[in-house]
Amino acid sequence: MNAIISASELASDLAGENPPVLLDIRWQLSTAKAAGAPAFDGRAEYEKGHVPGAVFVDLDADLAGPAGSAGRHPLPDVERFGSVMRAAGVSADRDVVVYDGGQGWAAARAWWLLRWTGHPSVRVLDGGLAAWSGPLEAGDERPEAEGSFVPETNTTDLLDADAAAALARSGLLLDARAAERYRGDVEPIDRVGGHIPGAVSAPTTENVTQDGTFRPAADLAERFNSLGASGASEVGVYCGSGVSGAHEVLALAVAGIPASLYVGSWSEWSSDESRPVAKGPDPQ
């Protein structure tokens, strides 16, 4: 199954006999809260207007555990995640479509978690809410019936810090953050700037067009092949806290390249002073 769905395809599916479960993951990475300004309120944006039938899911509360030594967005408690998904109407035998405000990062995090926990049919709305030209509905929504999804995790799609360090040597570890953060020129959030030694810079912003939709699969495959994803080597991704990195894993899936995610990412790695840090444009 394709990992993404167009707005026109979604409209058609929603009008069909067995419409997908629709999840709204409105979220933004913001440093406003640290500066004393109000943080982005995804639920408030959802209640202003969302695709009819969509249920709001909070990334920070529902798709991540409490921030700490494991990073700013560590894995959520799996049982709680399953409960949240069932409350949103998710079942294993029904398609799920997730979307966010347009950047795609938050939706990709939900897509990755559902795939990692065994859901067989999850897609991301390509271009997010900005691509949707249909009507919007205000207020809150709950599904007519609770879902039956029971999460079952695997280890093949997940990297910890040690596995990420090893993969940077034995395969291909992509850093999905902005190039200036990879180089260590700036670091607005975490303790120190730089990257995991051996990782290759691959900003996830380069996977999409100006309107926020993904570049064609062939273009993405060419990009990742040029970075070293030959098909013979294992591929992994990290970012700041496992959100934009999920979007890069999604882009790789569109290109037909399987990849694992280091969820703790730089927020976990950089918090451990025993971990080495590389700076500059070169992987080493």
mmCIF file of C-alpha atoms in Angstrom:
data_model
loop_
_atom_site.group_PDB
_atom_site.id
_atom_site.type_symbol
_atom_site.label_atom_id
_atom_site.label_comp_id
_atom_site.label_asym_id
_atom_site.label_seq_id
_atom_site.Cartn_x
_atom_site.Cartn_y
_atom_site.Cartn_z
ATOM 1 C CA MET A 1 0.000 0.000 0.000
ATOM 2 C CA ASN A 2 1.124 3.546 -0.722
ATOM 3 C CA ALA A 3 2.299 5.457 2.323
ATOM 4 C CA ILE A 4 0.620 8.690 1.203
ATOM 5 C CA ILE A 5 -2.783 9.654 -0.171
ATOM 6 C CA SER A 6 -3.797 12.713 -2.191
ATOM 7 C CA ALA A 7 -6.600 15.037 -1.114
ATOM 8 C CA SER A 8 -8.758 13.946 -4.062
ATOM 9 C CA GLU A 9 -8.232 10.278 -3.212
ATOM 10 C CA LEU A 10 -9.130 10.963 0.412
ATOM 11 C CA ALA A 11 -12.333 12.756 -0.595
ATOM 12 C CA SER A 12 -13.286 9.742 -2.708
ATOM 13 C CA ASP A 13 -12.508 7.284 0.097
ATOM 14 C CA LEU A 14 -14.472 9.299 2.653
ATOM 15 C CA ALA A 15 -17.511 9.170 0.367
ATOM 16 C CA GLY A 16 -17.216 5.402 -0.022
ATOM 17 C CA GLU A 17 -18.942 2.584 1.833
ATOM 18 C CA ASN A 18 -16.016 1.939 4.186
ATOM 19 C CA PRO A 19 -14.353 5.311 4.858
ATOM 20 C CA PRO A 20 -11.017 5.389 6.661
ATOM 21 C CA VAL A 21 -10.531 6.489 10.243
ATOM 22 C CA LEU A 22 -9.245 10.053 10.061
ATOM 23 C CA LEU A 23 -6.794 11.460 12.626
ATOM 24 C CA ASP A 24 -5.855 15.143 12.910
ATOM 25 C CA ILE A 25 -2.347 15.611 14.400
ATOM 26 C CA ARG A 26 -2.075 19.412 14.403
ATOM 27 C CA TRP A 27 1.353 20.303 15.896
ATOM 28 C CA GLN A 28 4.312 22.597 15.363
ATOM 29 C CA LEU A 29 7.894 22.537 16.576
ATOM 30 C CA SER A 30 8.284 25.850 18.378
ATOM 31 C CA THR A 31 10.700 27.551 20.704
ATOM 32 C CA ALA A 32 8.044 30.109 21.671
ATOM 33 C CA LYS A 33 7.307 28.462 25.006
ATOM 34 C CA ALA A 34 10.970 28.659 26.067
ATOM 35 C CA ALA A 35 10.875 32.379 25.285
ATOM 36 C CA GLY A 36 7.782 32.868 27.431
ATOM 37 C CA ALA A 37 5.285 33.081 24.565
ATOM 38 C CA PRO A 38 2.234 30.812 24.298
ATOM 39 C CA ALA A 39 2.988 27.499 22.629
ATOM 40 C CA PHE A 40 1.139 26.383 19.492
ATOM 41 C CA ASP A 41 -2.257 24.919 20.452
ATOM 42 C CA GLY A 42 -3.047 22.084 18.079
ATOM 43 C CA ARG A 43 -6.409 21.254 19.645
ATOM 44 C CA ALA A 44 -7.573 24.868 19.349
ATOM 45 C CA GLU A 45 -6.622 24.867 15.661
ATOM 46 C CA TYR A 46 -8.430 21.567 15.174
ATOM 47 C CA GLU A 47 -11.588 22.915 16.809
ATOM 48 C CA LYS A 48 -11.522 25.947 14.531
ATOM 49 C CA GLY A 49 -11.826 23.686 11.522
ATOM 50 C CA HIS A 50 -10.894 20.132 10.488
ATOM 51 C CA VAL A 51 -11.723 17.589 7.823
ATOM 52 C CA PRO A 52 -15.201 16.268 8.700
ATOM 53 C CA GLY A 53 -14.991 13.117 10.778
ATOM 54 C CA ALA A 54 -11.403 13.656 11.922
ATOM 55 C CA VAL A 55 -10.513 12.984 15.553
ATOM 56 C CA PHE A 56 -7.808 15.078 17.197
ATOM 57 C CA VAL A 57 -4.719 13.314 18.582
ATOM 58 C CA ASP A 58 -2.166 15.274 20.603
ATOM 59 C CA LEU A 59 1.417 14.536 19.577
ATOM 60 C CA ASP A 60 3.040 15.550 22.863
ATOM 61 C CA ALA A 61 0.506 13.756 25.074
ATOM 62 C CA ASP A 62 -0.493 10.757 22.927
ATOM 63 C CA LEU A 63 2.361 10.035 20.510
ATOM 64 C CA ALA A 64 5.264 10.489 22.927
ATOM 65 C CA GLY A 65 6.227 9.767 26.500
ATOM 66 C CA PRO A 66 7.356 12.401 28.995
ATOM 67 C CA ALA A 67 10.478 14.301 27.948
ATOM 68 C CA GLY A 68 13.648 13.336 29.783
ATOM 69 C CA SER A 69 16.924 11.533 29.341
ATOM 70 C CA ALA A 70 15.412 9.476 26.492
ATOM 71 C CA GLY A 71 14.743 12.636 24.495
ATOM 72 C CA ARG A 72 12.091 15.297 24.001
ATOM 73 C CA HIS A 73 9.651 12.921 22.313
ATOM 74 C CA PRO A 74 10.480 9.385 23.472
ATOM 75 C CA LEU A 75 8.245 6.451 22.663
ATOM 76 C CA PRO A 76 4.847 6.573 24.353
ATOM 77 C CA ASP A 77 3.703 3.867 26.717
ATOM 78 C CA VAL A 78 2.467 1.263 24.240
ATOM 79 C CA GLU A 79 -0.624 0.264 26.204
ATOM 80 C CA ARG A 80 -1.673 3.888 26.585
ATOM 81 C CA PHE A 81 -1.020 4.501 22.884
ATOM 82 C CA GLY A 82 -3.287 1.573 22.045
ATOM 83 C CA SER A 83 -5.997 2.967 24.300
ATOM 84 C CA VAL A 84 -5.770 6.387 22.630
ATOM 85 C CA MET A 85 -5.982 4.823 19.185
ATOM 86 C CA ARG A 86 -9.004 2.697 20.113
ATOM 87 C CA ALA A 87 -10.720 5.770 21.586
ATOM 88 C CA ALA A 88 -10.098 7.499 18.243
ATOM 89 C CA GLY A 89 -11.829 4.632 16.432
ATOM 90 C CA VAL A 90 -8.765 2.808 15.116
ATOM 91 C CA SER A 91 -9.109 -0.896 14.296
ATOM 92 C CA ALA A 92 -6.639 -3.158 12.512
ATOM 93 C CA ASP A 93 -9.167 -4.054 9.800
ATOM 94 C CA ARG A 94 -9.960 -0.474 8.825
ATOM 95 C CA ASP A 95 -7.794 1.978 6.871
ATOM 96 C CA VAL A 96 -6.366 4.967 8.724
ATOM 97 C CA VAL A 97 -5.446 8.350 7.234
ATOM 98 C CA VAL A 98 -3.511 10.898 9.279
ATOM 99 C CA TYR A 99 -2.875 14.550 8.530
ATOM 100 C CA ASP A 100 -1.534 17.694 10.161
ATOM 101 C CA GLY A 101 -1.445 21.397 9.349
ATOM 102 C CA GLY A 102 0.681 20.878 6.265
ATOM 103 C CA GLN A 103 4.280 20.339 7.331
ATOM 104 C CA GLY A 104 3.744 16.596 7.510
ATOM 105 C CA TRP A 105 6.077 15.917 10.445
ATOM 106 C CA ALA A 106 3.410 15.252 13.073
ATOM 107 C CA ALA A 107 1.309 13.145 10.722
ATOM 108 C CA ALA A 108 4.403 11.116 9.863
ATOM 109 C CA ARG A 109 5.044 10.496 13.573
ATOM 110 C CA ALA A 110 1.525 9.020 13.894
ATOM 111 C CA TRP A 111 2.009 7.020 10.685
ATOM 112 C CA TRP A 112 5.302 5.607 11.957
ATOM 113 C CA LEU A 113 3.926 4.676 15.381
ATOM 114 C CA LEU A 114 0.909 2.915 13.917
ATOM 115 C CA ARG A 115 3.092 1.036 11.447
ATOM 116 C CA TRP A 116 5.615 0.170 14.176
ATOM 117 C CA THR A 117 2.849 -1.214 16.363
ATOM 118 C CA GLY A 118 1.455 -3.390 13.604
ATOM 119 C CA HIS A 119 -1.326 -1.501 11.834
ATOM 120 C CA PRO A 120 -1.370 -2.772 8.234
ATOM 121 C CA SER A 121 -2.951 0.188 6.445
ATOM 122 C CA VAL A 122 -1.950 3.743 7.351
ATOM 123 C CA ARG A 123 -1.458 6.656 4.956
ATOM 124 C CA VAL A 124 -0.524 10.314 5.335
ATOM 125 C CA LEU A 125 -2.492 13.026 3.554
ATOM 126 C CA ASP A 126 0.058 14.444 1.122
ATOM 127 C CA GLY A 127 0.341 18.172 1.762
ATOM 128 C CA GLY A 128 -1.742 18.015 4.924
ATOM 129 C CA LEU A 129 -4.764 20.180 5.630
ATOM 130 C CA ALA A 130 -3.464 22.831 3.222
ATOM 131 C CA ALA A 131 -4.066 20.394 0.356
ATOM 132 C CA TRP A 132 -7.694 19.754 1.391
ATOM 133 C CA SER A 133 -10.164 21.841 -0.642
ATOM 134 C CA GLY A 134 -13.322 20.300 0.770
ATOM 135 C CA PRO A 135 -15.479 21.581 3.627
ATOM 136 C CA LEU A 136 -14.211 21.928 7.176
ATOM 137 C CA GLU A 137 -16.055 21.235 10.392
ATOM 138 C CA ALA A 138 -15.633 23.105 13.674
ATOM 139 C CA GLY A 139 -15.745 21.761 17.215
ATOM 140 C CA ASP A 140 -14.732 18.411 18.646
ATOM 141 C CA GLU A 141 -15.580 14.977 17.268
ATOM 142 C CA ARG A 142 -15.523 11.471 18.655
ATOM 143 C CA PRO A 143 -16.020 8.253 16.688
ATOM 144 C CA GLU A 144 -19.378 6.519 16.706
ATOM 145 C CA ALA A 145 -17.758 3.382 18.125
ATOM 146 C CA GLU A 146 -14.476 2.576 19.809
ATOM 147 C CA GLY A 147 -11.906 0.755 17.734
ATOM 148 C CA SER A 148 -10.280 -2.592 18.475
ATOM 149 C CA PHE A 149 -6.633 -1.944 17.579
ATOM 150 C CA VAL A 150 -4.138 -3.740 19.853
ATOM 151 C CA PRO A 151 -0.531 -2.578 19.299
ATOM 152 C CA GLU A 152 2.231 -5.133 18.810
ATOM 153 C CA THR A 153 5.707 -3.621 18.603
ATOM 154 C CA ASN A 154 8.731 -4.841 16.671
ATOM 155 C CA THR A 155 12.445 -4.160 16.893
ATOM 156 C CA THR A 156 13.283 -4.110 13.198
ATOM 157 C CA ASP A 157 12.084 -0.533 12.575
ATOM 158 C CA LEU A 158 13.534 0.974 15.743
ATOM 159 C CA LEU A 159 17.040 2.126 16.670
ATOM 160 C CA ASP A 160 18.451 3.014 20.070
ATOM 161 C CA ALA A 161 21.553 5.173 20.562
ATOM 162 C CA ASP A 162 24.008 2.277 20.335
ATOM 163 C CA ALA A 163 22.355 0.854 17.230
ATOM 164 C CA ALA A 164 22.347 4.300 15.585
ATOM 165 C CA ALA A 165 26.065 4.710 16.307
ATOM 166 C CA ALA A 166 26.786 1.289 14.839
ATOM 167 C CA LEU A 167 24.642 1.915 11.755
ATOM 168 C CA ALA A 168 26.518 5.147 11.049
ATOM 169 C CA ARG A 169 29.570 2.912 10.535
ATOM 170 C CA SER A 170 28.076 -0.191 8.943
ATOM 171 C CA GLY A 171 25.253 1.260 6.838
ATOM 172 C CA LEU A 172 23.668 4.662 6.257
ATOM 173 C CA LEU A 173 22.441 6.914 9.065
ATOM 174 C CA LEU A 174 20.659 10.030 7.802
ATOM 175 C CA ASP A 175 20.314 13.221 9.855
ATOM 176 C CA ALA A 176 16.990 14.839 8.939
ATOM 177 C CA ARG A 177 17.602 18.170 10.694
ATOM 178 C CA ALA A 178 18.506 21.439 9.005
ATOM 179 C CA ALA A 179 22.063 21.470 7.664
ATOM 180 C CA GLU A 180 23.173 24.234 10.039
ATOM 181 C CA ARG A 181 22.158 22.146 13.048
ATOM 182 C CA TYR A 182 23.942 19.118 11.584
ATOM 183 C CA ARG A 183 27.102 21.164 11.182
ATOM 184 C CA GLY A 184 26.759 22.569 14.684
ATOM 185 C CA ASP A 185 26.616 26.183 13.473
ATOM 186 C CA VAL A 186 23.512 26.746 15.615
ATOM 187 C CA GLU A 187 21.572 24.714 18.148
ATOM 188 C CA PRO A 188 18.380 26.413 19.352
ATOM 189 C CA ILE A 189 17.004 23.547 21.421
ATOM 190 C CA ASP A 190 19.458 20.882 22.549
ATOM 191 C CA ARG A 191 22.528 20.988 24.804
ATOM 192 C CA VAL A 192 25.130 21.008 22.039
ATOM 193 C CA GLY A 193 25.215 21.293 18.261
ATOM 194 C CA GLY A 194 26.676 18.822 15.787
ATOM 195 C CA HIS A 195 25.812 15.316 14.655
ATOM 196 C CA ILE A 196 26.369 11.630 15.359
ATOM 197 C CA PRO A 197 29.788 10.688 13.942
ATOM 198 C CA GLY A 198 29.340 9.017 10.570
ATOM 199 C CA ALA A 199 25.827 10.338 9.963
ATOM 200 C CA VAL A 200 25.031 11.974 6.609
ATOM 201 C CA SER A 201 23.162 15.281 6.385
ATOM 202 C CA ALA A 202 19.788 14.865 4.652
ATOM 203 C CA PRO A 203 17.359 17.658 5.637
ATOM 204 C CA THR A 204 13.808 16.394 5.434
ATOM 205 C CA THR A 205 12.697 19.749 4.003
ATOM 206 C CA GLU A 206 14.355 18.713 0.735
ATOM 207 C CA ASN A 207 11.911 15.823 0.323
ATOM 208 C CA VAL A 208 8.951 18.052 -0.462
ATOM 209 C CA THR A 209 7.982 20.637 -3.059
ATOM 210 C CA GLN A 210 7.119 24.277 -2.365
ATOM 211 C CA ASP A 211 3.482 23.377 -1.657
ATOM 212 C CA GLY A 212 4.497 20.823 0.975
ATOM 213 C CA THR A 213 3.661 17.715 -1.045
ATOM 214 C CA PHE A 214 6.252 14.994 -1.552
ATOM 215 C CA ARG A 215 8.511 15.040 -4.552
ATOM 216 C CA PRO A 216 7.846 12.203 -7.047
ATOM 217 C CA ALA A 217 8.990 8.779 -5.881
ATOM 218 C CA ALA A 218 11.644 8.563 -8.606
ATOM 219 C CA ASP A 219 13.115 11.918 -7.549
ATOM 220 C CA LEU A 220 13.206 10.828 -3.908
ATOM 221 C CA ALA A 221 14.843 7.532 -4.836
ATOM 222 C CA GLU A 222 17.499 9.407 -6.813
ATOM 223 C CA ARG A 223 18.124 11.740 -3.876
ATOM 224 C CA PHE A 224 18.531 8.963 -1.337
ATOM 225 C CA ASN A 225 20.640 6.869 -3.703
ATOM 226 C CA SER A 226 22.991 9.832 -4.081
ATOM 227 C CA LEU A 227 23.315 9.946 -0.287
ATOM 228 C CA GLY A 228 24.287 6.282 -0.116
ATOM 229 C CA ALA A 229 21.021 4.336 0.058
ATOM 230 C CA SER A 230 22.148 1.729 -2.429
ATOM 231 C CA GLY A 231 19.665 -0.949 -1.433
ATOM 232 C CA ALA A 232 22.442 -3.180 -0.174
ATOM 233 C CA SER A 233 22.956 -1.295 3.086
ATOM 234 C CA GLU A 234 20.646 -0.774 6.035
ATOM 235 C CA VAL A 235 19.234 2.738 6.370
ATOM 236 C CA GLY A 236 18.362 4.606 9.557
ATOM 237 C CA VAL A 237 17.163 8.126 10.319
ATOM 238 C CA TYR A 238 17.310 10.512 13.250
ATOM 239 C CA CYS A 239 16.441 14.166 13.786
ATOM 240 C CA GLY A 240 15.997 16.329 16.878
ATOM 241 C CA SER A 241 13.409 14.262 18.712
ATOM 242 C CA GLY A 242 11.977 11.634 16.381
ATOM 243 C CA VAL A 243 9.347 13.774 14.635
ATOM 244 C CA SER A 244 10.891 15.197 11.455
ATOM 245 C CA GLY A 245 12.895 11.962 11.297
ATOM 246 C CA ALA A 246 9.611 10.061 10.947
ATOM 247 C CA HIS A 247 8.833 12.299 7.989
ATOM 248 C CA GLU A 248 12.129 11.265 6.389
ATOM 249 C CA VAL A 249 11.309 7.596 6.994
ATOM 250 C CA LEU A 250 8.000 8.304 5.247
ATOM 251 C CA ALA A 251 9.821 9.912 2.306
ATOM 252 C CA LEU A 252 12.070 6.863 2.100
ATOM 253 C CA ALA A 253 8.978 4.647 2.063
ATOM 254 C CA VAL A 254 7.556 6.682 -0.816
ATOM 255 C CA ALA A 255 10.859 6.041 -2.606
ATOM 256 C CA GLY A 256 10.583 2.309 -1.866
ATOM 257 C CA ILE A 257 13.441 2.254 0.644
ATOM 258 C CA PRO A 258 12.811 0.720 4.085
ATOM 259 C CA ALA A 259 14.392 2.560 7.007
ATOM 260 C CA SER A 260 14.532 2.458 10.797
ATOM 261 C CA LEU A 261 14.029 5.413 13.137
ATOM 262 C CA TYR A 262 16.171 6.457 16.094
ATOM 263 C CA VAL A 263 13.331 7.918 18.152
ATOM 264 C CA GLY A 264 15.501 9.457 20.897
ATOM 265 C CA SER A 265 17.456 11.256 18.179
ATOM 266 C CA TRP A 266 19.733 14.217 18.873
ATOM 267 C CA SER A 267 17.804 15.275 21.991
ATOM 268 C CA GLU A 268 18.748 11.973 23.630
ATOM 269 C CA TRP A 269 22.218 11.653 22.106
ATOM 270 C CA SER A 270 23.361 15.163 22.990
ATOM 271 C CA SER A 271 22.088 14.928 26.574
ATOM 272 C CA ASP A 272 24.601 12.152 27.262
ATOM 273 C CA GLU A 273 28.000 13.808 27.650
ATOM 274 C CA SER A 274 29.751 10.482 27.080
ATOM 275 C CA ARG A 275 28.500 10.332 23.479
ATOM 276 C CA PRO A 276 30.873 11.725 20.811
ATOM 277 C CA VAL A 277 29.818 14.743 18.775
ATOM 278 C CA ALA A 278 31.002 15.556 15.251
ATOM 279 C CA LYS A 279 30.854 19.084 13.843
ATOM 280 C CA GLY A 280 31.159 20.546 10.390
ATOM 281 C CA PRO A 281 29.858 19.410 6.992
ATOM 282 C CA ASP A 282 31.693 16.069 6.899
ATOM 283 C CA PRO A 283 30.109 12.966 8.484
ATOM 284 C CA GLN A 284 33.175 12.241 10.622
#
